[in-house]
PDB file of C-alpha atoms in Angstrom:
ATOM      1  CA  MET A   1      23.955 -44.531 -31.011  1.00 40.00           C
ATOM      2  CA  GLU A   2      25.250 -42.929 -34.182  1.00 47.00           C
ATOM      3  CA  ASN A   3      25.584 -39.476 -32.642  1.00 47.00           C
ATOM      4  CA  ASN A   4      29.237 -38.442 -32.844  1.00 48.00           C
ATOM      5  CA  HIS A   5      28.584 -34.735 -32.440  1.00 48.00           C
ATOM      6  CA  THR A   6      28.851 -33.326 -28.952  1.00 75.00           C
ATOM      7  CA  SER A   7      28.723 -29.579 -29.641  1.00 91.00           C
ATOM      8  CA  LEU A   8      25.535 -27.665 -30.320  1.00 92.00           C
ATOM      9  CA  TRP A   9      26.934 -26.664 -33.707  1.00 93.00           C
ATOM     10  CA  GLY A  10      27.678 -30.314 -34.442  1.00 92.00           C
ATOM     11  CA  HIS A  11      24.079 -31.229 -33.678  1.00 93.00           C
ATOM     12  CA  PHE A  12      22.846 -28.462 -35.994  1.00 95.00           C
ATOM     13  CA  VAL A  13      25.108 -29.595 -38.833  1.00 94.00           C
ATOM     14  CA  ASN A  14      24.027 -33.188 -38.301  1.00 93.00           C
ATOM     15  CA  CYS A  15      20.349 -32.186 -38.502  1.00 94.00           C
ATOM     16  CA  ILE A  16      20.782 -30.293 -41.788  1.00 94.00           C
ATOM     17  CA  THR A  17      23.006 -32.899 -43.438  1.00 94.00           C
ATOM     18  CA  ARG A  18      22.712 -36.526 -42.349  1.00 94.00           C
ATOM     19  CA  LYS A  19      19.240 -36.170 -40.825  1.00 94.00           C
ATOM     20  CA  TYR A  20      17.772 -33.509 -43.137  1.00 92.00           C
ATOM     21  CA  CYS A  21      14.366 -35.129 -43.523  1.00 92.00           C
ATOM     22  CA  CYS A  22      14.584 -37.873 -40.890  1.00 94.00           C
ATOM     23  CA  PHE A  23      11.496 -38.542 -38.794  1.00 96.00           C
ATOM     24  CA  LYS A  24      12.535 -41.921 -37.400  1.00 95.00           C
ATOM     25  CA  GLY A  25      14.495 -42.577 -34.268  1.00 94.00           C
ATOM     26  CA  ARG A  26      15.154 -40.383 -31.286  1.00 96.00           C
ATOM     27  CA  ALA A  27      16.781 -37.004 -30.619  1.00 95.00           C
ATOM     28  CA  ARG A  28      18.140 -35.998 -27.231  1.00 94.00           C
ATOM     29  CA  ARG A  29      17.606 -32.524 -25.798  1.00 95.00           C
ATOM     30  CA  ALA A  30      21.079 -31.365 -26.853  1.00 94.00           C
ATOM     31  CA  GLU A  31      20.362 -32.217 -30.501  1.00 95.00           C
ATOM     32  CA  PHE A  32      17.001 -30.450 -30.424  1.00 96.00           C
ATOM     33  CA  TRP A  33      18.228 -27.336 -28.638  1.00 96.00           C
ATOM     34  CA  GLY A  34      21.403 -27.165 -30.748  1.00 95.00           C
ATOM     35  CA  PHE A  35      19.264 -27.079 -33.859  1.00 96.00           C
ATOM     36  CA  ALA A  36      16.855 -24.562 -32.337  1.00 96.00           C
ATOM     37  CA  LEU A  37      19.664 -22.225 -31.204  1.00 96.00           C
ATOM     38  CA  PHE A  38      21.345 -21.945 -34.590  1.00 96.00           C
ATOM     39  CA  HIS A  39      18.022 -21.816 -36.431  1.00 96.00           C
ATOM     40  CA  PHE A  40      17.085 -18.824 -34.275  1.00 95.00           C
ATOM     41  CA  ILE A  41      20.494 -17.187 -34.771  1.00 95.00           C
ATOM     42  CA  PHE A  42      20.424 -17.543 -38.582  1.00 93.00           C
ATOM     43  CA  ILE A  43      16.864 -16.284 -38.917  1.00 93.00           C
ATOM     44  CA  GLY A  44      17.532 -13.407 -36.535  1.00 92.00           C
ATOM     45  CA  ALA A  45      20.724 -12.424 -38.331  1.00 93.00           C
ATOM     46  CA  PHE A  46      18.687 -11.556 -41.427  1.00 91.00           C
ATOM     47  CA  ASN A  47      15.235 -10.834 -40.037  1.00 89.00           C
ATOM     48  CA  ILE A  48      16.176  -8.260 -37.360  1.00 89.00           C
ATOM     49  CA  PRO A  49      18.225  -5.989 -39.695  1.00 90.00           C
ATOM     50  CA  SER A  50      15.497  -6.389 -42.316  1.00 88.00           C
ATOM     51  CA  ARG A  51      12.860  -5.100 -39.911  1.00 84.00           C
ATOM     52  CA  ILE A  52      15.067  -2.206 -38.774  1.00 85.00           C
ATOM     53  CA  LEU A  53      15.885  -1.166 -42.347  1.00 85.00           C
ATOM     54  CA  SER A  54      12.263  -1.483 -43.477  1.00 82.00           C
ATOM     55  CA  GLU A  55      11.418   1.508 -41.271  1.00 80.00           C
ATOM     56  CA  SER A  56      13.652   3.756 -43.376  1.00 73.00           C
ATOM     57  CA  HIS A  57      13.201   4.925 -46.947  1.00 65.00           C
ATOM     58  CA  GLY A  58      15.301   4.840 -50.105  1.00 67.00           C
ATOM     59  CA  THR A  59      17.963   2.218 -50.820  1.00 69.00           C
ATOM     60  CA  ASP A  60      17.677   0.794 -47.297  1.00 78.00           C
ATOM     61  CA  LEU A  61      14.231  -0.483 -48.260  1.00 83.00           C
ATOM     62  CA  LEU A  62      15.722  -2.578 -51.060  1.00 85.00           C
ATOM     63  CA  ILE A  63      18.332  -4.038 -48.684  1.00 87.00           C
ATOM     64  CA  ALA A  64      15.551  -4.792 -46.176  1.00 88.00           C
ATOM     65  CA  LEU A  65      13.622  -6.655 -48.865  1.00 88.00           C
ATOM     66  CA  ILE A  66      16.690  -8.690 -49.847  1.00 91.00           C
ATOM     67  CA  LEU A  67      17.362  -9.599 -46.204  1.00 91.00           C
ATOM     68  CA  ALA A  68      13.702 -10.579 -45.730  1.00 91.00           C
ATOM     69  CA  ILE A  69      13.872 -12.843 -48.778  1.00 94.00           C
ATOM     70  CA  ILE A  70      17.096 -14.466 -47.490  1.00 94.00           C
ATOM     71  CA  SER A  71      15.403 -15.009 -44.110  1.00 93.00           C
ATOM     72  CA  LEU A  72      12.413 -16.621 -45.829  1.00 94.00           C
ATOM     73  CA  VAL A  73      14.647 -18.915 -47.900  1.00 95.00           C
ATOM     74  CA  ILE A  74      16.536 -20.016 -44.765  1.00 94.00           C
ATOM     75  CA  SER A  75      13.240 -20.621 -42.959  1.00 94.00           C
ATOM     76  CA  LEU A  76      11.961 -22.807 -45.779  1.00 96.00           C
ATOM     77  CA  ALA A  77      15.274 -24.697 -46.013  1.00 95.00           C
ATOM     78  CA  LEU A  78      15.197 -25.439 -42.274  1.00 96.00           C
ATOM     79  CA  LEU A  79      11.505 -26.349 -42.123  1.00 96.00           C
ATOM     80  CA  LEU A  80      11.914 -30.097 -42.753  1.00 96.00           C
ATOM     81  CA  PRO A  81      14.972 -30.594 -40.545  1.00 97.00           C
ATOM     82  CA  GLY A  82      13.223 -28.597 -37.804  1.00 96.00           C
ATOM     83  CA  LEU A  83      10.110 -30.707 -37.999  1.00 96.00           C
ATOM     84  CA  GLY A  84      12.245 -33.843 -38.155  1.00 96.00           C
ATOM     85  CA  VAL A  85      14.250 -33.013 -35.037  1.00 97.00           C
ATOM     86  CA  PHE A  86      11.029 -32.091 -33.220  1.00 97.00           C
ATOM     87  CA  VAL A  87       9.414 -35.413 -34.121  1.00 97.00           C
ATOM     88  CA  ARG A  88      12.546 -37.308 -33.050  1.00 97.00           C
ATOM     89  CA  ARG A  89      12.547 -35.304 -29.801  1.00 96.00           C
ATOM     90  CA  MET A  90       8.964 -36.393 -29.138  1.00 97.00           C
ATOM     91  CA  HIS A  91      10.002 -39.991 -29.855  1.00 97.00           C
ATOM     92  CA  ASP A  92      12.806 -39.647 -27.300  1.00 96.00           C
ATOM     93  CA  ILE A  93      10.304 -38.906 -24.548  1.00 96.00           C
ATOM     94  CA  GLY A  94       7.997 -41.686 -25.718  1.00 95.00           C
ATOM     95  CA  LYS A  95       5.405 -39.511 -27.465  1.00 96.00           C
ATOM     96  CA  SER A  96       4.083 -39.439 -30.991  1.00 95.00           C
ATOM     97  CA  GLY A  97       5.449 -36.921 -33.478  1.00 93.00           C
ATOM     98  CA  TRP A  98       1.896 -35.722 -33.988  1.00 95.00           C
ATOM     99  CA  ASN A  99       2.286 -33.685 -30.802  1.00 94.00           C
ATOM    100  CA  TRP A 100       3.414 -30.827 -33.057  1.00 92.00           C
ATOM    101  CA  LEU A 101      -0.321 -30.168 -33.445  1.00 94.00           C
ATOM    102  CA  TRP A 102      -0.297 -28.685 -29.933  1.00 95.00           C
ATOM    103  CA  GLY A 103       1.477 -25.736 -31.509  1.00 91.00           C
ATOM    104  CA  LEU A 104      -1.718 -24.810 -33.307  1.00 94.00           C
ATOM    105  CA  LEU A 105      -3.350 -23.843 -30.000  1.00 94.00           C
ATOM    106  CA  PRO A 106      -2.642 -20.229 -29.056  1.00 93.00           C
ATOM    107  CA  PHE A 107      -0.476 -19.789 -25.928  1.00 92.00           C
ATOM    108  CA  VAL A 108      -1.395 -23.130 -24.301  1.00 95.00           C
ATOM    109  CA  GLY A 109       0.115 -25.061 -27.197  1.00 95.00           C
ATOM    110  CA  PHE A 110       3.423 -23.223 -26.840  1.00 94.00           C
ATOM    111  CA  ILE A 111       3.607 -24.126 -23.149  1.00 96.00           C
ATOM    112  CA  VAL A 112       2.749 -27.793 -23.767  1.00 96.00           C
ATOM    113  CA  ILE A 113       5.403 -28.079 -26.495  1.00 96.00           C
ATOM    114  CA  LEU A 114       8.003 -26.281 -24.377  1.00 96.00           C
ATOM    115  CA  VAL A 115       7.393 -28.702 -21.506  1.00 96.00           C
ATOM    116  CA  PHE A 116       7.735 -31.674 -23.872  1.00 96.00           C
ATOM    117  CA  GLU A 117      10.949 -30.272 -25.341  1.00 96.00           C
ATOM    118  CA  CYS A 118      12.477 -29.910 -21.886  1.00 96.00           C
ATOM    119  CA  MET A 119      11.606 -33.388 -20.625  1.00 96.00           C
ATOM    120  CA  ASP A 120      14.365 -35.956 -20.035  1.00 95.00           C
ATOM    121  CA  SER A 121      14.813 -38.932 -22.357  1.00 94.00           C
ATOM    122  CA  GLN A 122      12.695 -41.993 -21.720  1.00 93.00           C
ATOM    123  CA  ARG A 123      14.990 -44.685 -20.359  1.00 93.00           C
ATOM    124  CA  GLY A 124      15.680 -47.856 -22.292  1.00 91.00           C
ATOM    125  CA  THR A 125      14.295 -48.807 -25.644  1.00 92.00           C
ATOM    126  CA  ASN A 126      10.859 -47.603 -26.636  1.00 93.00           C
ATOM    127  CA  GLN A 127       8.850 -48.156 -29.828  1.00 94.00           C
ATOM    128  CA  TYR A 128      11.020 -45.550 -31.588  1.00 95.00           C
ATOM    129  CA  GLY A 129      14.392 -47.098 -30.821  1.00 93.00           C
ATOM    130  CA  PRO A 130      17.108 -47.347 -28.183  1.00 92.00           C
ATOM    131  CA  CYS A 131      17.974 -44.507 -25.829  1.00 91.00           C
ATOM    132  CA  GLU A 132      21.416 -42.933 -26.388  1.00 87.00           C
ATOM    133  CA  LYS A 133      21.460 -41.265 -23.001  1.00 87.00           C
ATOM    134  CA  TYR A 134      20.504 -44.324 -20.943  1.00 84.00           C
ATOM    135  CA  PRO A 135      21.553 -47.316 -23.053  1.00 79.00           C
ATOM    136  CA  GLU A 136      21.837 -49.640 -20.050  1.00 72.00           C
ATOM    137  CA  ALA A 137      18.234 -49.178 -18.915  1.00 56.00           C
TER     138      ALA A 137
END
């Protein structure tokens, strides 16, 4: 019940600061999707212009390379918090964090993970801790 952040941005900041490499506990949908939204925005902000500029020639190619490197650095910096919030999200629905392995299956894995990510919190306390959303259950 330590979640004081109610905005999606607050959840993102919480994931990259206080819970940077945290794989214990539970994460509600809002925390997971807040992280996912801003992760997508930050990667896209550098990756999309990089891809557009890489089609041109001259100095634009150097800018495209710099933007691609920045996008890669951001991706690597957000890898552990992303995996952590995913594992905590799986814990919130009562599943093991090892369910990330579904993502290795083409197409079907994406659908399975998406369904898991959209599921409601498991009520009450489970083996991963108490439920923030339904503390009375």
